[in-house]
Coordinates of C-alpha atoms in Angstrom, one line a residue:
Chain A
M299 CA 8.4 -4.0 43.7
N300 CA 8.2 -0.5 45.1
G301 CA 5.6 0.8 48.1
D302 CA 2.6 0.9 45.5
G303 CA 2.9 -3.1 45.4
V304 CA 3.5 -2.7 41.7
V305 CA 6.0 -5.3 40.6
G306 CA 8.5 -3.5 38.2
G307 CA 6.2 -0.3 37.3
T308 CA 6.3 2.4 38.9
A309 CA 2.8 4.3 41.6
A310 CA 2.4 6.0 38.2
S311 CA 1.7 2.9 36.3
G312 CA -0.8 1.3 38.8
R313 CA -2.4 4.5 38.7
L314 CA -3.0 3.7 35.4
V315 CA -3.7 0.1 35.1
R316 CA -6.5 1.1 38.0
D317 CA -7.6 3.6 35.6
F318 CA -8.2 1.6 32.5
F319 CA -9.9 -1.2 34.3
L320 CA -12.1 1.8 36.2
A321 CA -13.1 2.5 32.4
A322 CA -13.6 -1.0 31.5
G323 CA -16.1 -1.6 34.0
V324 CA -18.1 1.5 33.6
A325 CA -17.8 0.5 29.5
L326 CA -19.7 -2.7 30.2
L327 CA -22.6 -1.8 32.5
V328 CA -23.1 0.7 29.8
G329 CA -22.8 -1.5 27.2
A330 CA -25.0 -4.5 29.0
T331 CA -27.8 -1.7 29.7
A332 CA -27.7 -1.0 26.4
G333 CA -28.4 -4.5 25.4
A334 CA -30.9 -6.1 27.6
I335 CA -33.0 -3.0 27.3
G336 CA -32.4 -3.6 23.3
S337 CA -33.3 -7.5 23.7
V338 CA -36.7 -6.2 24.8
Y339 CA -37.8 -5.7 21.5
S340 CA -37.3 -9.0 20.2
G341 CA -39.7 -10.5 22.8
W342 CA -41.9 -7.4 22.9
T343 CA -43.1 -4.8 20.6
A344 CA -44.2 -2.0 22.7
S345 CA -42.5 -2.1 25.6
P346 CA -42.7 0.0 27.9
L347 CA -39.2 -1.3 29.1
A348 CA -38.2 -0.3 26.0
I349 CA -37.2 3.1 27.3
A350 CA -35.1 4.1 23.6
P351 CA -35.2 3.8 20.3
F352 CA -33.1 0.8 19.1
E353 CA -31.5 2.2 16.6
I354 CA -30.1 4.0 19.3
L355 CA -29.2 0.8 21.7
R356 CA -28.0 -1.2 19.6
P357 CA -24.5 0.8 18.9
I358 CA -24.3 1.5 22.1
H359 CA -24.6 -1.6 23.3
T360 CA -21.6 -3.0 20.5
T361 CA -19.9 0.4 21.0
F362 CA -19.0 0.2 24.6
V363 CA -19.6 -4.0 24.7
L364 CA -16.2 -3.6 22.9
A365 CA -14.5 -1.0 24.9
W366 CA -14.9 -3.7 27.5
I367 CA -12.5 -5.7 26.4
F368 CA -10.5 -3.4 24.4
L369 CA -10.3 -1.5 27.8
A370 CA -9.7 -4.2 30.0
Y371 CA -6.8 -6.2 28.0
T372 CA -5.0 -3.0 28.2
G373 CA -5.1 -2.7 31.7
C374 CA -3.7 -5.5 31.5
L375 CA -0.9 -5.2 29.1
Y376 CA -0.3 -2.5 31.1
A377 CA 0.0 -4.3 34.2
F378 CA 2.0 -7.2 32.3
L379 CA 4.2 -5.7 30.3
P380 CA 7.4 -4.6 33.1
E381 CA 6.8 -7.9 34.6
V382 CA 7.2 -9.9 31.2
C383 CA 10.4 -7.1 30.0
G384 CA 12.1 -7.0 33.2
A385 CA 11.3 -3.2 32.7
G386 CA 9.5 -0.2 32.9
L387 CA 6.9 1.0 30.6
F388 CA 8.0 3.6 28.0
S389 CA 7.0 6.8 28.7
A390 CA 4.0 7.3 31.3
R391 CA 2.9 10.5 29.5
L392 CA 1.8 8.3 26.4
S393 CA -0.4 6.0 28.5
R394 CA -2.2 9.0 30.1
A395 CA -2.6 10.2 26.4
H396 CA -4.0 7.1 25.5
W397 CA -6.1 6.8 28.3
A398 CA -8.0 10.4 27.9
L399 CA -8.4 10.1 24.3
L400 CA -10.2 6.4 24.8
L401 CA -12.4 8.6 27.7
A402 CA -12.7 11.4 24.8
A403 CA -13.7 9.2 22.1
G404 CA -15.8 7.0 23.8
T405 CA -18.1 10.0 25.8
A406 CA -17.9 11.7 21.9
A407 CA -19.8 8.5 20.7
L408 CA -22.1 8.3 23.0
A409 CA -23.1 11.7 23.0
T410 CA -23.7 11.0 18.5
Y411 CA -25.8 8.3 19.6
A412 CA -27.7 10.0 21.8
L413 CA -28.6 12.6 18.8
R414 CA -29.2 10.0 16.0
V415 CA -26.1 11.0 14.3
F416 CA -24.2 7.6 13.0
S417 CA -22.0 5.6 10.2
G418 CA -24.3 3.5 9.8
R419 CA -22.2 0.8 9.1
E420 CA -22.1 -2.1 11.8
Y421 CA -19.6 -2.4 14.5
L422 CA -18.1 1.2 13.4
D423 CA -21.2 2.9 13.9
F424 CA -19.1 6.2 15.6
V425 CA -18.6 8.8 13.0
P426 CA -15.1 9.0 11.1
P427 CA -14.1 12.0 13.3
V428 CA -14.2 9.9 16.9
S429 CA -12.9 7.0 14.9
A430 CA -9.3 9.7 14.2
V431 CA -9.1 10.1 18.0
I432 CA -9.1 6.5 18.5
L433 CA -6.1 5.9 15.3
V434 CA -4.5 8.9 17.2
A435 CA -4.6 7.3 21.0
W436 CA -3.7 3.2 19.6
A437 CA -0.9 5.3 17.6
F438 CA 0.1 6.4 21.5
F439 CA -0.2 2.7 22.3
L440 CA 1.6 1.0 20.0
A441 CA 4.6 3.6 20.6
N442 CA 4.2 2.9 24.2
F443 CA 4.4 -1.5 23.5
F444 CA 7.3 -1.4 21.0
G445 CA 9.2 0.9 23.5
T446 CA 8.8 -0.8 26.1
V447 CA 9.5 -4.7 24.8
R448 CA 12.5 -3.3 22.7
R449 CA 14.1 -3.2 26.5
R450 CA 13.3 -7.4 26.9
R451 CA 16.7 -9.2 26.6
G452 CA 16.3 -12.8 24.6
P453 CA 13.6 -14.1 22.6
W454 CA 9.7 -13.3 23.0
P455 CA 7.6 -15.8 24.5
V456 CA 4.9 -16.5 22.4
Y457 CA 2.0 -14.4 24.2
L458 CA 4.4 -11.4 23.4
W459 CA 4.1 -12.1 20.1
M460 CA 0.3 -12.7 20.0
W461 CA -0.2 -9.4 21.7
A462 CA 2.8 -7.3 19.4
T463 CA 0.4 -9.3 16.5
G464 CA -2.8 -8.0 17.7
L465 CA -2.1 -4.8 18.1
V466 CA -0.9 -4.0 14.8
A467 CA -3.6 -6.0 12.9
F468 CA -6.4 -3.7 15.1
A469 CA -4.6 -0.6 13.7
A470 CA -4.5 -2.1 10.0
T471 CA -7.5 -3.3 9.9
F472 CA -9.1 -0.7 11.7
V473 CA -7.8 1.6 8.7
E474 CA -9.2 -0.7 6.5
G475 CA -12.7 -0.9 7.7
H476 CA -13.4 2.7 6.8
L477 CA -11.7 2.4 3.2
W478 CA -15.5 2.6 2.4
F479 CA -15.2 5.9 3.4
L480 CA -11.9 7.3 2.3
S481 CA -12.7 6.3 -1.7
S482 CA -15.2 5.6 -3.6
H483 CA -13.8 2.3 -5.3
F484 CA -15.2 0.6 -2.3
R485 CA -18.1 2.7 -1.4
D486 CA -19.9 2.1 -4.6
N487 CA -19.6 -1.6 -5.6
L488 CA -21.7 -3.3 -3.1
G489 CA -20.1 -6.7 -3.7
R490 CA -16.5 -5.0 -2.7
D491 CA -17.9 -3.6 -0.4
L492 CA -19.4 -6.1 1.7
T493 CA -16.4 -7.8 1.1
V494 CA -13.9 -5.0 2.2
Q495 CA -15.9 -4.6 5.0
W496 CA -16.5 -8.3 6.6
K497 CA -13.0 -8.9 5.2
S498 CA -12.2 -5.9 7.7
Y499 CA -14.3 -6.8 10.6
G500 CA -13.0 -10.5 11.1
S501 CA -9.5 -9.7 10.7
L502 CA -10.7 -7.3 13.6
I503 CA -12.8 -9.7 15.9
G504 CA -9.4 -12.2 15.0
S505 CA -6.9 -9.2 16.3
W506 CA -9.1 -8.5 19.9
N507 CA -8.8 -12.5 20.1
M508 CA -5.1 -12.7 19.3
V509 CA -4.4 -10.4 22.5
V510 CA -7.0 -11.8 25.0
Y511 CA -5.2 -15.6 23.6
G512 CA -2.6 -14.0 24.6
L513 CA -3.3 -13.0 27.6
S514 CA -5.0 -16.7 28.6
L515 CA -1.5 -18.2 28.1
Y516 CA -0.1 -15.9 30.4
V517 CA -2.3 -16.4 32.7
L518 CA -2.2 -20.1 32.7
E519 CA 1.7 -20.2 32.8
R520 CA 1.4 -17.5 36.3
V521 CA -1.9 -19.1 38.3
A522 CA -2.9 -22.7 36.9
G523 CA 0.7 -25.0 36.5
E524 CA 1.3 -24.4 32.7
G525 CA 4.4 -22.6 32.8
G526 CA 7.2 -23.9 30.4
K527 CA 4.6 -23.7 27.4
A528 CA 5.3 -20.3 26.0
F529 CA 8.7 -21.0 23.7
R530 CA 7.3 -24.3 22.7
L531 CA 6.8 -25.3 18.9
G532 CA 3.3 -26.7 19.9
S533 CA 2.1 -23.2 21.2
F534 CA 4.2 -21.3 18.6
A535 CA 2.0 -23.8 16.0
F536 CA -1.1 -22.5 17.9
Y537 CA -0.2 -19.1 16.8
W538 CA 0.4 -19.6 13.3
L539 CA -3.0 -21.2 12.9
S540 CA -4.4 -18.0 15.0
L541 CA -2.6 -15.7 12.6
L542 CA -3.8 -17.4 9.8
N543 CA -7.7 -17.3 10.8
L544 CA -6.5 -13.9 12.7
M545 CA -5.6 -12.8 8.5
F546 CA -8.0 -15.2 5.9
N547 CA -11.3 -16.1 7.9
F548 CA -13.8 -13.7 6.8
G549 CA -15.3 -15.6 3.6
H550 CA -17.9 -17.4 5.5
H551 CA -19.6 -13.8 6.3
N552 CA -20.3 -13.6 2.9
Y553 CA -21.0 -17.0 1.6
Q554 CA -24.5 -15.5 0.6
S555 CA -23.1 -12.1 -0.8
P556 CA -22.6 -11.0 -4.0
Q557 CA -18.3 -11.6 -3.3
A558 CA -16.1 -13.4 -5.6
G559 CA -16.3 -17.4 -5.3
S560 CA -12.5 -17.7 -4.9
V561 CA -13.3 -16.1 -1.4
K562 CA -16.0 -18.2 -0.3
T563 CA -14.3 -21.1 -1.3
L564 CA -11.1 -19.6 0.8
G565 CA -12.8 -19.1 3.5
F566 CA -14.5 -22.4 3.8
V567 CA -11.2 -23.9 3.5
I568 CA -9.7 -21.6 6.6
S569 CA -12.7 -22.1 8.6
M570 CA -12.1 -25.6 8.5
T571 CA -8.3 -25.6 9.8
E572 CA -10.7 -25.0 13.0
L573 CA -10.3 -28.5 13.1
A574 CA -7.4 -28.8 14.0
I575 CA -7.9 -26.4 17.3
L576 CA -11.0 -28.3 18.0
A577 CA -8.8 -31.5 18.0
Q578 CA -6.0 -29.6 20.3
I579 CA -8.0 -28.3 22.7
L580 CA -10.2 -31.7 23.4
L581 CA -6.4 -34.1 23.4
E582 CA -4.8 -31.3 25.9
R583 CA -8.8 -32.7 28.3
L584 CA -6.9 -35.4 27.9
R585 CA -3.9 -35.0 29.3
P586 CA -3.1 -34.6 33.1
W587 CA -3.8 -31.4 34.9
T588 CA -2.4 -30.1 37.9
P589 CA -4.3 -30.8 41.3
A590 CA -6.0 -27.4 42.5
G591 CA -4.5 -28.7 45.5
A592 CA -1.0 -27.6 44.6
L593 CA -1.7 -24.3 42.8
D594 CA -1.8 -21.3 44.9
P595 CA -5.0 -20.7 46.1
R596 CA -4.4 -17.2 46.3
Y597 CA -5.7 -17.0 42.6
R598 CA -9.0 -19.8 42.6
I599 CA -10.6 -17.0 40.9
P600 CA -8.8 -16.3 38.1
R601 CA -8.9 -20.3 37.4
A602 CA -12.5 -20.3 38.1
F603 CA -13.3 -18.1 34.8
L604 CA -10.5 -19.7 32.7
G605 CA -12.5 -22.6 33.8
A606 CA -15.2 -21.4 32.3
A607 CA -13.9 -20.1 29.4
S608 CA -12.4 -23.1 28.3
V609 CA -16.0 -25.0 28.3
W610 CA -17.0 -22.0 26.2
V611 CA -14.3 -22.1 23.6
L612 CA -15.7 -25.9 22.9
V613 CA -19.0 -25.0 22.8
N614 CA -18.1 -21.6 20.1
L615 CA -15.6 -23.8 18.3
V616 CA -18.1 -26.6 17.3
L617 CA -21.0 -23.9 16.4
S618 CA -18.8 -21.3 14.6
I619 CA -17.7 -24.7 12.2
A620 CA -20.4 -26.4 12.2
I621 CA -21.8 -22.7 10.9
S622 CA -18.7 -22.5 8.5
I623 CA -20.0 -25.1 6.6
P624 CA -22.1 -23.3 3.5
A625 CA -25.2 -25.9 3.6
I626 CA -25.5 -25.4 7.3
N627 CA -24.7 -21.8 6.7
G628 CA -27.4 -21.2 3.8
V629 CA -30.2 -22.4 7.3
T630 CA -28.6 -19.7 9.7
H631 CA -26.9 -17.1 8.0
G632 CA -28.8 -13.8 8.4
T633 CA -30.7 -15.5 11.9
H634 CA -30.3 -15.0 15.4
V635 CA -27.8 -18.0 15.5
T636 CA -25.2 -15.3 14.0
V637 CA -26.3 -13.6 17.7
A638 CA -26.1 -16.9 19.6
H639 CA -22.0 -17.2 17.8
A640 CA -21.5 -13.1 18.7
M641 CA -23.0 -13.6 22.4
G642 CA -21.2 -16.6 23.4
C643 CA -17.6 -16.0 22.1
T644 CA -17.5 -12.2 23.3
I645 CA -19.2 -13.0 27.0
G646 CA -18.3 -16.8 27.4
I647 CA -15.1 -16.5 26.2
N648 CA -12.9 -12.9 25.8
S649 CA -14.7 -11.6 28.8
M650 CA -14.0 -14.8 30.9
I651 CA -10.5 -15.0 30.0
L652 CA -10.2 -11.2 30.7
W653 CA -11.3 -11.0 34.6
A654 CA -9.1 -14.0 35.1
A655 CA -6.9 -11.6 33.5
G656 CA -7.5 -8.8 35.8
W657 CA -8.4 -10.2 39.0
T658 CA -4.8 -12.2 38.4
V659 CA -3.3 -8.3 38.0
L660 CA -5.6 -7.6 41.4
L661 CA -5.0 -10.9 43.3
D662 CA -1.2 -10.0 42.5
R663 CA -1.8 -6.7 44.8
C664 CA -4.4 -7.2 47.5
A665 CA -5.7 -11.2 48.3
L666 CA -9.9 -11.3 48.6
A667 CA -11.6 -12.4 52.1
P668 CA -13.5 -15.1 51.6
R669 CA -16.7 -13.1 51.5
E670 CA -15.4 -11.3 49.0
E671 CA -14.5 -13.8 47.1
R672 CA -18.0 -15.9 47.7
Q673 CA -19.1 -12.7 46.2
V674 CA -17.4 -13.0 43.3
R675 CA -18.0 -16.8 42.7
I676 CA -22.3 -15.8 42.9
G677 CA -21.9 -13.4 40.2
F678 CA -19.6 -15.9 38.3
W679 CA -22.2 -18.6 38.5
I680 CA -25.5 -16.2 38.0
L681 CA -24.0 -15.0 34.4
N682 CA -23.1 -18.4 33.0
V683 CA -26.3 -20.4 33.9
G684 CA -27.7 -16.8 32.6
L685 CA -25.5 -16.6 29.5
A686 CA -26.6 -20.9 29.1
G687 CA -29.7 -19.9 29.4
L688 CA -29.0 -16.8 26.6
F689 CA -27.3 -19.0 23.9
A690 CA -29.2 -21.9 24.3
H691 CA -32.7 -19.7 23.3
L692 CA -31.0 -17.9 20.3
L693 CA -29.7 -20.8 18.9
L694 CA -33.2 -22.5 18.6
A695 CA -35.0 -19.1 17.3
G696 CA -32.7 -18.9 14.6
G697 CA -32.9 -22.5 13.7
V698 CA -36.0 -22.4 14.1
R699 CA -36.5 -19.3 11.8
G700 CA -33.8 -20.1 9.2
V701 CA -35.7 -23.5 8.9
A702 CA -39.4 -21.9 8.0
V703 CA -37.7 -19.0 6.1
V704 CA -35.8 -21.2 4.3
R705 CA -37.4 -24.4 3.7
D706 CA -41.2 -23.5 4.3
G707 CA -40.8 -19.7 2.7
M708 CA -41.9 -18.3 5.5
N709 CA -42.2 -14.7 5.3
F710 CA -40.2 -12.3 8.1
H711 CA -43.9 -11.5 9.9
Q712 CA -44.8 -15.0 9.7
S713 CA -41.0 -16.9 10.9
A714 CA -40.8 -13.2 13.7
A715 CA -44.4 -14.7 15.2
L716 CA -42.8 -18.1 15.2
V717 CA -39.9 -17.5 17.0
R718 CA -41.5 -14.9 19.7
P719 CA -41.9 -17.0 22.5
I720 CA -38.5 -18.4 22.1
L721 CA -37.1 -14.5 22.1
R722 CA -39.0 -14.4 25.5
G723 CA -36.9 -17.0 26.9
F724 CA -34.0 -15.2 25.4
V725 CA -34.8 -11.4 27.4
I726 CA -35.8 -13.6 30.4
A727 CA -32.5 -15.7 30.4
G728 CA -30.8 -12.2 29.0
A729 CA -31.5 -10.6 32.0
A730 CA -29.8 -13.1 34.1
A731 CA -26.9 -12.5 32.8
F732 CA -27.0 -9.1 32.9
A733 CA -27.9 -9.2 36.6
G734 CA -25.1 -11.5 36.7
I735 CA -22.6 -8.9 34.6
V736 CA -23.5 -6.0 37.2
W737 CA -23.1 -8.2 40.2
L738 CA -19.5 -8.9 38.6
T739 CA -18.8 -6.0 38.3
A740 CA -19.8 -4.5 41.6
C741 CA -16.8 -7.2 43.3
W742 CA -15.2 -5.8 40.4
F743 CA -14.5 -1.9 40.8
R744 CA -14.7 -2.5 44.8
G745 CA -11.4 -4.8 44.0
V746 CA -9.3 -2.1 41.8
V747 CA -10.4 0.4 44.4
R748 CA -9.1 -2.0 47.4
A749 CA -6.2 -3.2 44.8
F750 CA -4.6 0.4 43.6
R751 CA -5.7 2.2 47.3
G752 CA -1.6 3.1 47.7
P753 CA 1.3 2.5 50.7
G754 CA 0.5 1.8 54.2
S755 CA -2.9 0.0 52.6
G756 CA -2.1 -3.9 53.4
V757 CA -1.3 -4.2 49.9
A758 CA 0.3 -7.5 49.8
G759 CA 2.3 -8.1 46.0
R760 CA 2.2 -10.5 44.1
P761 CA 4.0 -14.1 46.1
Chain B
M269 CA 12.7 -29.0 17.5
S270 CA 13.2 -26.6 20.0
G271 CA 14.7 -22.8 21.3
P272 CA 16.9 -20.9 18.3
A273 CA 14.9 -23.2 15.4
V274 CA 11.3 -22.3 16.9
F275 CA 12.6 -18.4 17.0
R276 CA 13.6 -18.9 13.5
L277 CA 11.0 -21.1 12.1
N278 CA 8.3 -18.7 13.5
R279 CA 10.1 -15.1 11.8
I280 CA 9.7 -17.6 8.0
V281 CA 6.2 -18.7 9.1
V282 CA 5.0 -14.9 10.1
G283 CA 6.7 -13.8 7.3
A284 CA 5.4 -15.9 4.8
L285 CA 1.8 -15.2 6.5
V286 CA 2.3 -11.3 6.2
A287 CA 2.7 -11.5 2.2
A288 CA 0.5 -13.8 1.9
Y289 CA -2.4 -11.4 3.4
L290 CA -0.9 -8.5 1.6
A291 CA -1.0 -10.2 -1.1
F292 CA -4.6 -11.2 -1.0
G293 CA -6.2 -8.1 0.0
V294 CA -4.8 -6.2 -3.3
F295 CA -6.7 -9.4 -5.0
V296 CA -10.0 -8.4 -2.6
Y297 CA -9.4 -4.6 -2.9
A298 CA -9.4 -4.5 -7.1
N299 CA -12.1 -7.3 -7.6
P300 CA -15.5 -6.2 -8.4
G301 CA -17.3 -9.1 -7.3
A302 CA -19.8 -11.5 -8.2
R303 CA -21.5 -9.0 -10.4
G304 CA -18.3 -7.7 -11.9
E305 CA -18.1 -4.0 -12.7
A306 CA -22.0 -4.2 -13.6
G307 CA -21.8 -3.5 -9.3
T308 CA -21.4 0.1 -9.3
A309 CA -24.1 1.9 -7.9
P310 CA -25.6 4.5 -10.5
E311 CA -25.9 8.0 -8.9
D312 CA -29.1 8.0 -7.2
A313 CA -28.7 4.5 -5.9
R314 CA -25.5 6.5 -4.0
R315 CA -27.1 9.0 -2.6
G316 CA -29.7 6.8 -1.4
K317 CA -27.3 4.7 0.2
S318 CA -26.1 8.0 2.2
V319 CA -29.6 8.2 3.3
W320 CA -29.2 4.7 4.5
L321 CA -26.5 5.2 6.7
R322 CA -27.4 8.0 8.5
H323 CA -30.2 6.7 9.8
N324 CA -28.5 3.7 10.7
C325 CA -30.8 1.3 8.3
A326 CA -28.8 -1.8 10.1
A327 CA -29.1 -1.6 13.2
C328 CA -32.7 -3.1 12.2
H329 CA -32.3 -4.1 8.2
Q330 CA -29.8 -6.9 7.1
I331 CA -28.8 -6.9 3.3
F332 CA -28.2 -9.8 2.3
G333 CA -28.3 -11.3 5.9
L334 CA -26.0 -9.0 7.2
G335 CA -27.3 -6.5 9.4
G336 CA -29.4 -6.5 12.5
F337 CA -32.3 -8.7 13.1
L338 CA -35.5 -6.7 14.4
G339 CA -36.6 -6.2 10.8
P340 CA -36.6 -7.9 7.5
D341 CA -33.7 -8.6 5.8
L342 CA -33.7 -6.1 2.8
T343 CA -32.6 -7.6 0.1
N344 CA -34.9 -8.3 -2.4
A345 CA -38.1 -6.0 -0.6
V346 CA -38.6 -4.0 -3.9
S347 CA -38.8 -7.4 -6.0
R348 CA -41.2 -9.0 -3.7
R349 CA -43.3 -6.4 -2.0
G350 CA -43.3 -3.7 -5.0
D351 CA -41.8 0.0 -4.9
G352 CA -45.0 1.6 -3.7
F353 CA -45.5 -0.7 -0.7
V354 CA -41.9 0.4 0.4
Q355 CA -41.9 3.8 -0.1
A356 CA -45.5 4.1 2.0
I357 CA -43.3 1.9 5.2
V358 CA -40.3 4.2 4.4
S359 CA -42.6 7.4 4.7
H360 CA -45.1 6.3 7.0
G361 CA -43.3 3.7 9.3
S362 CA -44.6 0.3 10.9
G363 CA -45.1 -0.9 14.0
D364 CA -41.5 -1.0 15.5
M365 CA -40.3 1.1 12.5
P366 CA -40.5 4.7 13.3
R367 CA -41.6 6.8 10.5
L368 CA -38.4 8.6 9.0
D369 CA -39.4 11.7 8.0
L370 CA -37.0 12.2 4.9
A371 CA -37.8 14.3 2.5
P372 CA -39.3 13.2 -1.4
A373 CA -36.2 12.9 -3.1
E374 CA -34.1 11.4 0.2
V375 CA -37.3 8.8 -0.5
E376 CA -36.7 8.3 -4.0
D377 CA -32.9 8.1 -4.3
L378 CA -33.9 5.2 -1.0
L379 CA -35.5 3.2 -2.9
A380 CA -33.7 3.6 -5.9
Y381 CA -30.6 1.5 -3.8
L382 CA -33.0 -0.6 -2.4
R383 CA -34.2 -1.1 -6.4
Y384 CA -29.8 -1.7 -6.7
V385 CA -29.4 -3.7 -3.6
D386 CA -32.2 -5.8 -5.5
G387 CA -30.6 -6.5 -8.9
Q388 CA -27.2 -7.8 -6.8
G389 CA -29.0 -11.5 -5.9
K390 CA -31.2 -13.3 -3.4
F391 CA -31.6 -13.5 -0.6
P392 CA -32.5 -15.7 1.6
P393 CA -31.9 -18.9 0.1
L394 CA -35.0 -20.9 -0.7
G395 CA -35.0 -24.4 -1.1
W396 CA -34.6 -27.7 0.2
P397 CA -31.5 -28.9 0.7
P398 CA -30.1 -25.5 1.0
Q399 CA -27.4 -25.0 -1.4
G400 CA -23.7 -24.4 -0.3
F401 CA -22.7 -21.0 -1.8
N402 CA -25.3 -18.6 -3.0
N403 CA -25.6 -15.6 -5.2

């Protein structure tokens, strides 16, 4: 450990982690703000709160919420890799270039959206030149990641496999998501286009989930008394099941589209393997837990976020299995149930785990005062209560609308009027969740600035 | 099973999954979807798709339930409401739907794209109890 309090790293790598964490916080604020404003359209037409057009707000929301996930997990990986590999980062220069290119891409995306310049593709709304910048940045990241892990002696723990897989899978599926742009073979046939689009998106989502779940396993080992699992068969079996889903579990997005029947059938079969994950989670809950008193009190905050994530994993897993059953999918597809699933996973699972991992990095360097810890807990509860309300309202709106359309034949305007009161509840609950995110991000910024404040600031380092 | 045996098995499983993934990818890329080669868009529909993408219509509208939820699904908008209705909405806007300021040729192309989509299948799948796979 050097004077910067960075274990196995340098002051430069400490600043790198800080910059990724700060950028992640900014991205989250931008994305969440766009989402909060955009949500108003669901409940009220011509509201004075809807200060920007929806077709601009939605791409800002999806792009920057995903940017939060990538930037936060990248910061965590840059922080943890030296510990896991027993060696410093392969190249500080590559990591700096990585950060600068992502900053440029994010700025360019925001500027093009404001000018109403889009690719027109959901979730990859930015234009191809921005995609090219992201891909170059990713190449630098991959080079740095594998250059660093090559220095590790001995077999890889399961979370290292998960990180490596997730990063490689992102690059491959990111390119796959642009095949429509590269070739008319994909662009000009709707069935093929929708299939390949959602094949790539399913795997893109799987790629960042793989990295985030790997982070959760590492943090569980570090702060929750669950050491020794990283080399066991059971942990690797979970990894293989996750990889299977990353690669093949996309067909359920397209049960209703003109895609090949064999792809739909495979999607259903793979979706049902999630039952094994559900069973494993339920079994884990029956096993004895390490009492909180036996754990390092410094890491209470990460454990709180992990606890919340475990609840949301259970809730969202049940929902995702349900909506992968074709008959249920026929009612819920194209409704707000899909939004509930997306937001439940992005906020309830991925973001909670990222805060757990990020706060572990920060607390390795600088303990929180009781007052500061209380502030984080307040934001934690505001967010989780708001998220529960948001989630419930979206599920209800989607279910009511789905039945009204499929069973009763209501048209769009009739069904929209029917669920508008429910969606107003979603907007209000969403405002609470937004307040929680803003609160937590303020705590996050304070924590990051303090933790990376340089030598002589009372940085404690990892005990 | 522990230690080296687990790591050997891991390499085998990951290798097998990657091989299966690549083979499946080739199948998916070659597969023309449920409509076969009849699912290939005519020239005016291809231009219309460019209009659709340029104006980010998927932010608010869906095709086969995929897209934003602010506006209606447009899969069968043409057959349900007619060319004239769709043309009027696209040209003049309605409620939260902005007026798009499209040239007449762009409106025609966008209509051609929506007609093409309409011919690819039906959404939502009406009827109770709900069926399984659709289209």
